Short mmCIF file of C-alpha atoms in Angstrom, two decimals:
data_model
loop_
_atom_site.label_atom_id
_atom_site.label_comp_id
_atom_site.label_asym_id
_atom_site.label_seq_id
_atom_site.Cartn_x
_atom_site.Cartn_y
_atom_site.Cartn_z
CA UNK A 71 64.99 -123.10 -81.55
CA UNK A 72 68.50 -121.64 -81.41
CA UNK A 73 69.27 -118.15 -82.66
CA UNK A 74 71.83 -119.50 -85.13
CA UNK A 75 69.28 -121.87 -86.66
CA UNK A 76 66.73 -119.07 -87.03
CA UNK A 77 69.38 -116.86 -88.63
CA UNK A 78 70.40 -119.64 -91.03
CA UNK A 79 66.81 -120.26 -92.12
CA UNK A 80 66.26 -116.53 -92.56
CA UNK A 81 69.44 -116.30 -94.66
CA UNK A 82 68.35 -119.20 -96.92
CA UNK A 83 64.92 -117.64 -97.40
CA UNK A 84 66.48 -114.26 -98.19
CA UNK A 85 68.86 -115.83 -100.73
CA UNK A 86 66.01 -117.63 -102.52
CA UNK A 87 63.98 -114.41 -102.70
CA UNK A 88 66.95 -112.41 -103.94
CA UNK A 89 67.72 -115.14 -106.45
CA UNK A 90 64.29 -114.66 -107.99
CA UNK A 91 64.78 -110.88 -108.02
CA UNK A 92 68.17 -111.21 -109.73
CA UNK A 93 66.74 -113.68 -112.23
CA UNK A 94 63.91 -111.29 -113.10
CA UNK A 95 66.21 -108.30 -113.50
CA UNK A 96 68.40 -110.33 -115.89
CA UNK A 97 65.83 -109.74 -118.63
CA UNK A 98 66.53 -105.99 -118.46
CA UNK A 99 70.12 -105.72 -117.28
CA UNK A 100 71.52 -108.92 -118.87
CA UNK A 101 73.63 -109.32 -115.70
CA UNK A 102 73.46 -113.06 -114.85
CA UNK A 103 71.81 -113.74 -111.51
CA UNK A 104 74.76 -115.94 -110.55
CA UNK A 105 77.11 -112.96 -110.16
CA UNK A 106 75.29 -111.09 -107.35
CA UNK A 107 74.59 -114.42 -105.64
CA UNK A 108 78.29 -115.21 -105.59
CA UNK A 109 79.06 -111.73 -104.27
CA UNK A 110 76.64 -112.37 -101.39
CA UNK A 111 78.63 -115.51 -100.61
CA UNK A 112 81.87 -113.53 -100.66
CA UNK A 113 80.42 -110.96 -98.24
CA UNK A 114 79.16 -113.47 -95.65
CA UNK A 115 82.16 -115.76 -96.15
CA UNK A 116 85.69 -114.50 -96.86
CA UNK A 117 84.95 -110.83 -96.08
CA UNK A 118 83.10 -110.98 -92.74
CA UNK A 119 83.48 -114.69 -91.84
CA UNK A 120 79.84 -115.02 -90.83
CA UNK A 121 79.73 -118.42 -92.55
CA UNK A 122 82.61 -120.82 -93.17
CA UNK A 123 82.70 -123.83 -95.53
CA UNK A 124 83.59 -125.99 -92.52
CA UNK A 125 80.15 -125.26 -91.05
CA UNK A 126 78.60 -127.48 -93.72
CA UNK A 127 80.64 -130.53 -92.74
CA UNK A 128 80.25 -133.37 -95.22
CA UNK A 129 76.95 -131.96 -96.45
CA UNK A 130 78.79 -129.59 -98.81
CA UNK A 131 79.96 -132.48 -101.03
CA UNK A 132 76.49 -134.06 -101.08
CA UNK A 133 74.90 -130.71 -101.90
CA UNK A 134 77.36 -130.15 -104.73
CA UNK A 135 76.67 -133.58 -106.19
CA UNK A 136 72.92 -132.89 -106.08
CA UNK A 137 73.45 -129.65 -108.00
CA UNK A 138 75.53 -131.47 -110.59
CA UNK A 139 72.93 -134.22 -110.97
CA UNK A 140 69.95 -131.93 -111.55
CA UNK A 141 71.94 -129.69 -113.93
CA UNK A 142 73.14 -132.68 -115.97
CA UNK A 143 69.64 -134.13 -116.15
CA UNK A 144 68.05 -130.85 -117.20
CA UNK A 145 70.80 -130.22 -119.76
CA UNK A 146 70.30 -133.68 -121.27
CA UNK A 147 66.52 -133.32 -121.35
CA UNK A 148 66.85 -129.97 -123.15
CA UNK A 149 69.05 -131.40 -125.91
CA UNK A 150 67.41 -132.58 -129.12
CA UNK A 151 68.73 -135.31 -131.38
CA UNK A 152 68.82 -133.09 -134.47
CA UNK A 153 70.98 -130.53 -132.62
CA UNK A 154 73.16 -133.26 -131.14
CA UNK A 155 73.66 -134.90 -134.53
CA UNK A 156 74.88 -131.63 -136.00
CA UNK A 157 77.04 -130.62 -133.04
CA UNK A 158 78.55 -133.61 -131.25
CA UNK A 159 81.56 -133.99 -133.55
CA UNK A 160 82.43 -130.31 -133.41
CA UNK A 161 81.70 -130.25 -129.68
CA UNK A 162 84.15 -133.04 -128.89
CA UNK A 163 86.85 -131.58 -131.15
CA UNK A 164 86.36 -128.15 -129.59
CA UNK A 165 86.58 -129.58 -126.07
CA UNK A 166 89.82 -131.45 -126.70
CA UNK A 167 91.37 -128.49 -128.56
CA UNK A 168 90.42 -126.03 -125.80
CA UNK A 169 91.94 -128.24 -123.11
CA UNK A 170 95.10 -128.81 -125.15
CA UNK A 171 95.55 -125.08 -125.83
CA UNK A 172 95.29 -124.20 -122.13
CA UNK A 173 97.74 -126.96 -121.15
CA UNK A 174 100.31 -125.89 -123.75
CA UNK A 175 100.23 -122.21 -122.80
CA UNK A 176 100.13 -122.93 -119.07
CA UNK A 177 103.02 -125.38 -119.38
CA UNK A 178 105.21 -122.82 -121.13
CA UNK A 179 104.44 -119.93 -118.77
CA UNK A 180 104.49 -121.90 -115.51
CA UNK A 181 107.80 -123.52 -116.40
CA UNK A 182 109.40 -120.20 -117.32
CA UNK A 183 107.87 -117.92 -114.67
CA UNK A 184 107.12 -120.23 -111.73
CA UNK A 185 109.78 -122.89 -112.24
CA UNK A 186 107.30 -125.74 -111.86
CA UNK A 187 108.25 -129.30 -112.73
CA UNK A 188 106.88 -130.67 -116.05
CA UNK A 189 104.33 -132.92 -114.30
CA UNK A 190 103.10 -130.10 -112.05
CA UNK A 191 102.93 -127.69 -115.01
CA UNK A 192 100.78 -130.09 -117.06
CA UNK A 193 98.64 -130.85 -114.02
CA UNK A 194 98.08 -127.14 -113.43
CA UNK A 195 97.05 -126.74 -117.08
CA UNK A 196 94.44 -129.47 -116.68
CA UNK A 197 93.01 -127.82 -113.57
CA UNK A 198 92.79 -124.41 -115.28
CA UNK A 199 91.24 -125.93 -118.43
CA UNK A 200 88.20 -127.30 -116.62
CA UNK A 201 84.82 -125.66 -117.35
CA UNK A 202 81.85 -125.80 -114.98
CA UNK A 203 78.60 -126.95 -116.59
CA UNK A 204 76.84 -126.11 -113.31
CA UNK A 205 77.70 -122.45 -113.95
CA UNK A 206 77.37 -122.49 -117.74
CA UNK A 207 74.02 -124.27 -118.10
CA UNK A 208 71.86 -121.71 -116.23
CA UNK A 209 73.49 -118.88 -118.21
CA UNK A 210 72.91 -120.62 -121.54
CA UNK A 211 69.21 -120.96 -120.77
CA UNK A 212 68.91 -117.15 -120.59
CA UNK A 213 71.28 -116.03 -123.34
CA UNK A 214 70.31 -115.33 -126.93
CA UNK A 215 72.18 -118.30 -128.38
CA UNK A 216 71.52 -120.79 -131.18
CA UNK A 217 70.54 -124.40 -130.48
CA UNK A 218 73.71 -125.59 -132.17
CA UNK A 219 76.08 -123.53 -130.02
CA UNK A 220 74.15 -124.33 -126.85
CA UNK A 221 74.56 -128.05 -127.60
CA UNK A 222 78.29 -127.64 -128.27
CA UNK A 223 78.85 -125.80 -124.98
CA UNK A 224 76.80 -128.34 -123.01
CA UNK A 225 78.94 -131.09 -124.56
CA UNK A 226 82.08 -129.18 -123.59
CA UNK A 227 80.91 -128.67 -120.03
CA UNK A 228 79.94 -132.33 -119.71
CA UNK A 229 83.08 -133.81 -121.24
CA UNK A 230 85.82 -131.42 -120.10
CA UNK A 231 85.38 -132.18 -116.40
CA UNK A 232 85.62 -135.92 -116.99
CA UNK A 233 88.75 -135.59 -119.14
CA UNK A 234 90.42 -133.25 -116.65
CA UNK A 235 89.53 -135.34 -113.59
CA UNK A 236 90.94 -138.51 -115.18
CA UNK A 237 94.10 -136.75 -116.37
CA UNK A 238 94.75 -134.94 -113.07
CA UNK A 239 94.36 -138.15 -111.05
CA UNK A 240 96.61 -139.97 -113.52
CA UNK A 241 99.27 -137.25 -113.26
CA UNK A 242 99.11 -137.32 -109.47
CA UNK A 243 99.57 -141.07 -109.61
CA UNK A 244 102.45 -140.60 -112.03
CA UNK A 245 104.14 -138.16 -109.66
CA UNK A 246 104.27 -140.88 -107.01
CA UNK A 247 105.19 -143.83 -109.21
CA UNK A 248 107.94 -144.62 -111.65
CA UNK A 249 105.65 -145.95 -114.38
CA UNK A 250 102.77 -144.35 -116.23
CA UNK A 251 100.54 -145.77 -118.95
CA UNK A 252 98.82 -143.38 -121.35
CA UNK A 253 96.80 -146.27 -122.79
CA UNK A 254 95.45 -147.07 -119.31
CA UNK A 255 94.27 -143.48 -118.87
CA UNK A 256 92.61 -143.47 -122.30
CA UNK A 257 90.99 -146.84 -121.61
CA UNK A 258 89.58 -145.58 -118.33
CA UNK A 259 88.04 -142.59 -120.07
CA UNK A 260 86.42 -144.74 -122.78
CA UNK A 261 85.11 -147.18 -120.17
CA UNK A 262 83.62 -144.37 -118.10
CA UNK A 263 81.83 -142.88 -121.11
CA UNK A 264 80.47 -146.12 -122.51
CA UNK A 265 79.28 -147.73 -119.28
CA UNK A 266 77.63 -144.55 -118.00
CA UNK A 267 75.96 -143.96 -121.39
CA UNK A 268 74.56 -147.50 -121.54
CA UNK A 269 73.21 -147.28 -117.99
CA UNK A 270 71.65 -143.86 -118.64
CA UNK A 271 69.99 -144.90 -121.92
CA UNK A 272 68.60 -148.15 -120.53
CA UNK A 273 67.33 -146.33 -117.44
CA UNK A 274 65.65 -143.73 -119.66
CA UNK A 275 63.79 -146.36 -121.64
CA UNK A 276 62.79 -148.25 -118.49
CA UNK A 277 61.42 -145.18 -116.73
CA UNK A 278 59.53 -144.07 -119.84
CA UNK A 279 57.82 -147.45 -120.06
CA UNK A 280 56.60 -147.41 -116.44
CA UNK A 281 56.03 -143.64 -116.18
CA UNK A 282 52.27 -143.97 -116.63
CA UNK A 283 52.08 -146.25 -113.59
CA UNK A 284 54.37 -144.01 -111.59
CA UNK A 285 52.04 -141.06 -112.18
CA UNK A 286 49.27 -142.91 -110.36
CA UNK A 287 51.32 -142.93 -107.17
CA UNK A 288 51.47 -140.18 -104.57
CA UNK A 289 54.53 -137.90 -104.84
CA UNK A 290 55.32 -139.22 -108.32
CA UNK A 291 57.64 -136.31 -109.16
CA UNK A 292 59.77 -136.99 -106.10
CA UNK A 293 59.96 -140.63 -107.12
CA UNK A 294 61.27 -139.62 -110.55
CA UNK A 295 63.91 -137.48 -108.87
CA UNK A 296 64.86 -140.41 -106.64
CA UNK A 297 65.27 -142.60 -109.74
CA UNK A 298 67.63 -140.03 -111.27
CA UNK A 299 69.72 -140.19 -108.11
CA UNK A 300 69.67 -143.99 -108.41
CA UNK A 301 71.01 -143.79 -111.98
CA UNK A 302 73.88 -141.63 -110.73
CA UNK A 303 74.65 -144.06 -107.90
CA UNK A 304 74.54 -147.16 -110.12
CA UNK A 305 77.04 -145.58 -112.51
CA UNK A 306 79.32 -144.98 -109.54
CA UNK A 307 79.05 -148.65 -108.52
CA UNK A 308 80.36 -149.60 -111.96
CA UNK A 309 83.28 -147.16 -111.58
CA UNK A 310 81.94 -144.92 -114.36
CA UNK A 311 80.94 -141.26 -114.44
CA UNK A 312 77.50 -140.76 -112.89
CA UNK A 313 77.14 -137.29 -114.40
CA UNK A 314 77.28 -138.75 -117.92
CA UNK A 315 74.74 -141.43 -116.97
CA UNK A 316 72.30 -138.77 -115.76
CA UNK A 317 72.94 -136.69 -118.89
CA UNK A 318 72.12 -139.68 -121.13
CA UNK A 319 69.04 -140.48 -119.04
CA UNK A 320 67.75 -136.94 -119.57
CA UNK A 321 68.66 -137.07 -123.27
CA UNK A 322 66.74 -140.34 -123.73
CA UNK A 323 63.57 -139.37 -121.92
CA UNK A 324 63.67 -135.86 -123.36
CA UNK A 325 63.68 -137.21 -126.93
CA UNK A 326 61.12 -139.95 -126.41
CA UNK A 327 58.79 -138.42 -129.00
CA UNK A 328 61.38 -139.13 -131.67
CA UNK A 329 62.33 -142.52 -130.25
CA UNK A 330 58.66 -143.56 -130.20
CA UNK A 331 58.54 -143.29 -134.00
CA UNK A 332 61.13 -146.06 -134.25
CA UNK A 333 59.94 -147.92 -131.17
CA UNK A 334 56.34 -148.27 -132.39
CA UNK A 335 57.39 -149.83 -135.69
CA UNK A 336 58.18 -153.08 -133.88
CA UNK A 337 56.32 -152.65 -130.56
CA UNK A 338 52.80 -151.65 -129.61
CA UNK A 339 53.91 -150.24 -126.23
CA UNK A 340 54.36 -146.47 -126.16
CA UNK A 341 57.16 -145.01 -124.06
CA UNK A 342 56.17 -141.79 -122.32
CA UNK A 343 58.06 -138.57 -121.63
CA UNK A 344 57.82 -135.99 -118.87
CA UNK A 345 54.81 -133.69 -119.05
CA UNK A 346 54.65 -129.98 -118.25
CA UNK A 347 53.97 -130.52 -114.54
CA UNK A 348 56.97 -132.83 -114.17
CA UNK A 349 59.23 -130.47 -116.10
CA UNK A 350 58.11 -127.61 -113.82
CA UNK A 351 59.02 -129.68 -110.77
CA UNK A 352 62.58 -130.22 -112.02
CA UNK A 353 62.84 -126.57 -113.04
CA UNK A 354 61.90 -125.44 -109.52
CA UNK A 355 64.31 -127.94 -107.99
CA UNK A 356 67.10 -126.67 -110.23
CA UNK A 357 66.34 -123.08 -109.26
CA UNK A 358 66.61 -123.77 -105.52
CA UNK A 359 69.78 -125.83 -105.78
CA UNK A 360 71.68 -123.62 -108.22
CA UNK A 361 70.73 -120.42 -106.31
CA UNK A 362 72.16 -121.80 -103.09
CA UNK A 363 75.13 -123.25 -104.97
CA UNK A 364 76.28 -119.90 -106.32
CA UNK A 365 76.20 -118.41 -102.82
CA UNK A 366 78.12 -121.43 -101.55
CA UNK A 367 80.77 -120.87 -104.22
CA UNK A 368 81.29 -117.35 -102.92
CA UNK A 369 81.54 -118.62 -99.34
CA UNK A 370 84.14 -121.20 -100.40
CA UNK A 371 86.53 -118.72 -102.02
CA UNK A 372 89.82 -118.23 -100.18
CA UNK A 373 92.38 -115.47 -100.88
CA UNK A 374 95.38 -115.75 -98.56
CA UNK A 375 97.65 -113.12 -100.19
CA UNK A 376 97.72 -110.49 -102.93
CA UNK A 377 100.30 -112.51 -104.84
CA UNK A 378 97.98 -115.48 -105.17
CA UNK A 379 95.14 -113.19 -106.25
CA UNK A 380 97.29 -111.76 -109.04
CA UNK A 381 98.42 -115.26 -110.04
CA UNK A 382 94.77 -116.32 -110.32
CA UNK A 383 94.13 -113.36 -112.61
CA UNK A 384 97.09 -114.40 -114.76
CA UNK A 385 95.71 -117.94 -114.98
CA UNK A 386 92.38 -116.55 -116.17
CA UNK A 387 94.10 -114.45 -118.86
CA UNK A 388 95.99 -117.56 -120.00
CA UNK A 389 92.73 -119.43 -120.36
CA UNK A 390 91.05 -116.65 -122.34
CA UNK A 391 94.03 -116.01 -124.64
CA UNK A 392 94.37 -119.71 -125.45
CA UNK A 393 90.62 -120.02 -126.06
CA UNK A 394 90.38 -117.25 -128.68
CA UNK A 395 92.13 -119.09 -131.57
CA UNK A 396 90.35 -122.34 -130.68
CA UNK A 397 86.94 -120.67 -130.94
CA UNK A 398 87.95 -118.85 -134.11
CA UNK A 399 89.38 -121.78 -136.07
CA UNK A 400 87.72 -124.93 -134.71
CA UNK A 401 84.23 -123.64 -135.38
CA UNK A 402 83.08 -123.53 -138.98
CA UNK A 403 82.48 -120.15 -140.64
CA UNK A 404 78.70 -120.57 -140.52
CA UNK A 405 78.85 -120.10 -136.73
CA UNK A 406 78.07 -116.40 -136.36
CA UNK A 407 80.21 -113.95 -134.42
CA UNK A 408 77.76 -113.59 -131.55
CA UNK A 409 77.73 -117.33 -130.91
CA UNK A 410 81.53 -117.37 -131.17
CA UNK A 411 81.74 -114.57 -128.60
CA UNK A 412 79.43 -116.43 -126.23
CA UNK A 413 81.60 -119.55 -126.67
CA UNK A 414 84.57 -117.43 -125.62
CA UNK A 415 82.72 -116.19 -122.54
CA UNK A 416 81.41 -119.57 -121.41
CA UNK A 417 84.57 -120.84 -119.73
CA UNK A 418 84.09 -120.34 -115.98
CA UNK A 419 85.84 -122.63 -113.56
CA UNK A 420 83.80 -124.13 -110.77
CA UNK A 421 83.69 -126.69 -108.00
CA UNK A 422 85.49 -129.43 -109.96
CA UNK A 423 88.40 -127.02 -110.43
CA UNK A 424 88.44 -126.29 -106.68
CA UNK A 425 88.33 -130.00 -105.79
CA UNK A 426 91.13 -130.85 -108.22
CA UNK A 427 93.28 -128.01 -106.85
CA UNK A 428 92.69 -129.15 -103.27
CA UNK A 429 93.49 -132.76 -104.16
CA UNK A 430 96.69 -131.75 -105.95
CA UNK A 431 97.72 -129.53 -103.01
CA UNK A 432 97.24 -132.37 -100.53
CA UNK A 433 99.17 -134.84 -102.67
CA UNK A 434 102.05 -132.56 -103.69
CA UNK A 435 102.23 -130.40 -100.52
CA UNK A 436 101.51 -127.32 -102.71
CA UNK A 437 104.73 -125.41 -101.99
CA UNK A 438 103.82 -122.66 -104.49
CA UNK A 439 100.36 -121.91 -103.12
CA UNK A 440 98.69 -123.08 -106.34
CA UNK A 441 95.48 -123.98 -104.52
CA UNK A 442 94.84 -120.39 -103.38
CA UNK A 443 95.75 -119.14 -106.84
CA UNK A 444 93.23 -121.51 -108.42
CA UNK A 445 90.55 -120.30 -106.00
CA UNK A 446 91.33 -116.79 -107.22
CA UNK A 447 91.08 -118.07 -110.81
CA UNK A 448 87.58 -119.40 -110.11
CA UNK A 449 86.43 -116.01 -108.88
CA UNK A 450 87.94 -114.06 -111.79
CA UNK A 451 86.70 -116.54 -114.41
CA UNK A 452 83.22 -116.22 -112.97
CA UNK A 453 83.36 -112.44 -113.15
CA UNK A 454 84.71 -112.59 -116.70
CA UNK A 455 81.95 -114.96 -117.82
CA UNK A 456 79.21 -112.79 -116.31
CA UNK A 457 80.58 -109.45 -117.52
CA UNK A 458 81.37 -110.60 -121.07
CA UNK A 459 77.92 -112.21 -121.34
CA UNK A 460 76.41 -108.86 -120.37
CA UNK A 461 78.51 -106.99 -122.95
CA UNK A 462 77.61 -109.45 -125.70
CA UNK A 463 73.89 -109.31 -124.96
CA UNK A 464 73.94 -105.50 -124.89
CA UNK A 465 75.92 -105.32 -128.14
CA UNK A 466 78.93 -103.60 -126.53
CA UNK A 467 81.25 -106.41 -127.64
CA UNK A 468 80.34 -106.23 -131.34
CA UNK A 469 83.43 -104.29 -132.44
CA UNK A 470 85.77 -106.62 -130.58
CA UNK A 471 83.87 -109.60 -131.95
CA UNK A 472 84.29 -108.29 -135.50
CA UNK A 473 88.06 -108.18 -134.98
CA UNK A 474 88.49 -111.45 -133.08
CA UNK A 475 86.15 -113.54 -135.21
CA UNK A 476 86.32 -111.83 -138.60
CA UNK A 477 86.22 -115.16 -140.47
CA UNK A 478 82.75 -115.83 -139.07
CA UNK A 479 79.55 -114.31 -140.39
CA UNK A 480 77.57 -111.60 -138.60
CA UNK A 481 74.35 -112.61 -136.90
CA UNK A 482 71.29 -111.76 -138.92
CA UNK A 483 68.47 -110.11 -137.03
CA UNK A 484 65.99 -112.37 -138.78
CA UNK A 485 67.58 -115.50 -137.32
CA UNK A 486 65.78 -115.09 -133.99
CA UNK A 487 63.76 -118.24 -134.67
CA UNK A 488 66.90 -120.26 -134.30
CA UNK A 489 67.74 -119.11 -130.76
CA UNK A 490 66.60 -120.22 -127.37
CA UNK A 491 64.35 -117.75 -125.55
#
């Protein structure tokens, strides 16, 4: 066995062990485990060049898709219909408003300061506006946050990437063609949502009905995971968004207790849901994938000049400044200030942002170095999300929260029953 292979296996083992250490220390320090993991990636990647993204070949894209799939499934399975019913309207409005605010502010600044064309300025705004559910979801599971706000932020993370991907690709197409149809873009988005949702819901019901038989087979948990991958692939075959299909699959099977009440009124067959052992399997799988993913994000960062680093920091400030009034005025007053502060913090960019920036750079030749600036944005947004989460959890952000979100109520200490442990 080659020395490089031994070193790689040792590094993976060390990362998984450190990931568990960082996760355990989160309970005391409130520093998200993702931050030190990303710093490890920065050390072995951009700083010392021990590992390069090119070393992964095409496996990096497959690995990223696997992370997205398991995160979307777990997020859907954790949602409850009562929380979704109360939050979906506000979640969608918040998502659209947050994207629009970033695009407007980015358009104005990039046109004035960078001299970008209108199409490029709007495109840049879409790239900056994207939020990474892969980063947000693990943090939400550990933060002291209400069910309602968690659902809203999961909706935002799920929907924002789809909206931004569709819009960025449409704008790139517009930059190369004379004609552009807004109705075609909107129609594509609606189609992607509806088809993926139908496939995910039907797959959830089907798997629940045969789950009892599946459990009698060897390696049943792995078979369930394989079926989730199949749902994602089938959505792709129908030119819809596989991530939404997986989310709806998890939502369906995760709420099967409620659905059974309606199902059993007309049918004698009981649909099953995942038990504790199966949930533990997916939890362990998520831990391994997301731990390695955060290190990979650090490895993938590229900073070619100080100017691009500063520009990335400016992009992050634009995103935060535009998000403050959206959080303050889109959310109703019964959302407390702590939840509003967490909503402000949960806006990290991630892999989708990096992919969109790379795609735009390849299509438009990227004369202004926007791709490197966006990579810098990803790093700074990640740091901001982690640090502000820490400050909120420790209570150090309370005074700022009182000023920024004065129209919202203060969190009552007795409301702990309404938060996720």
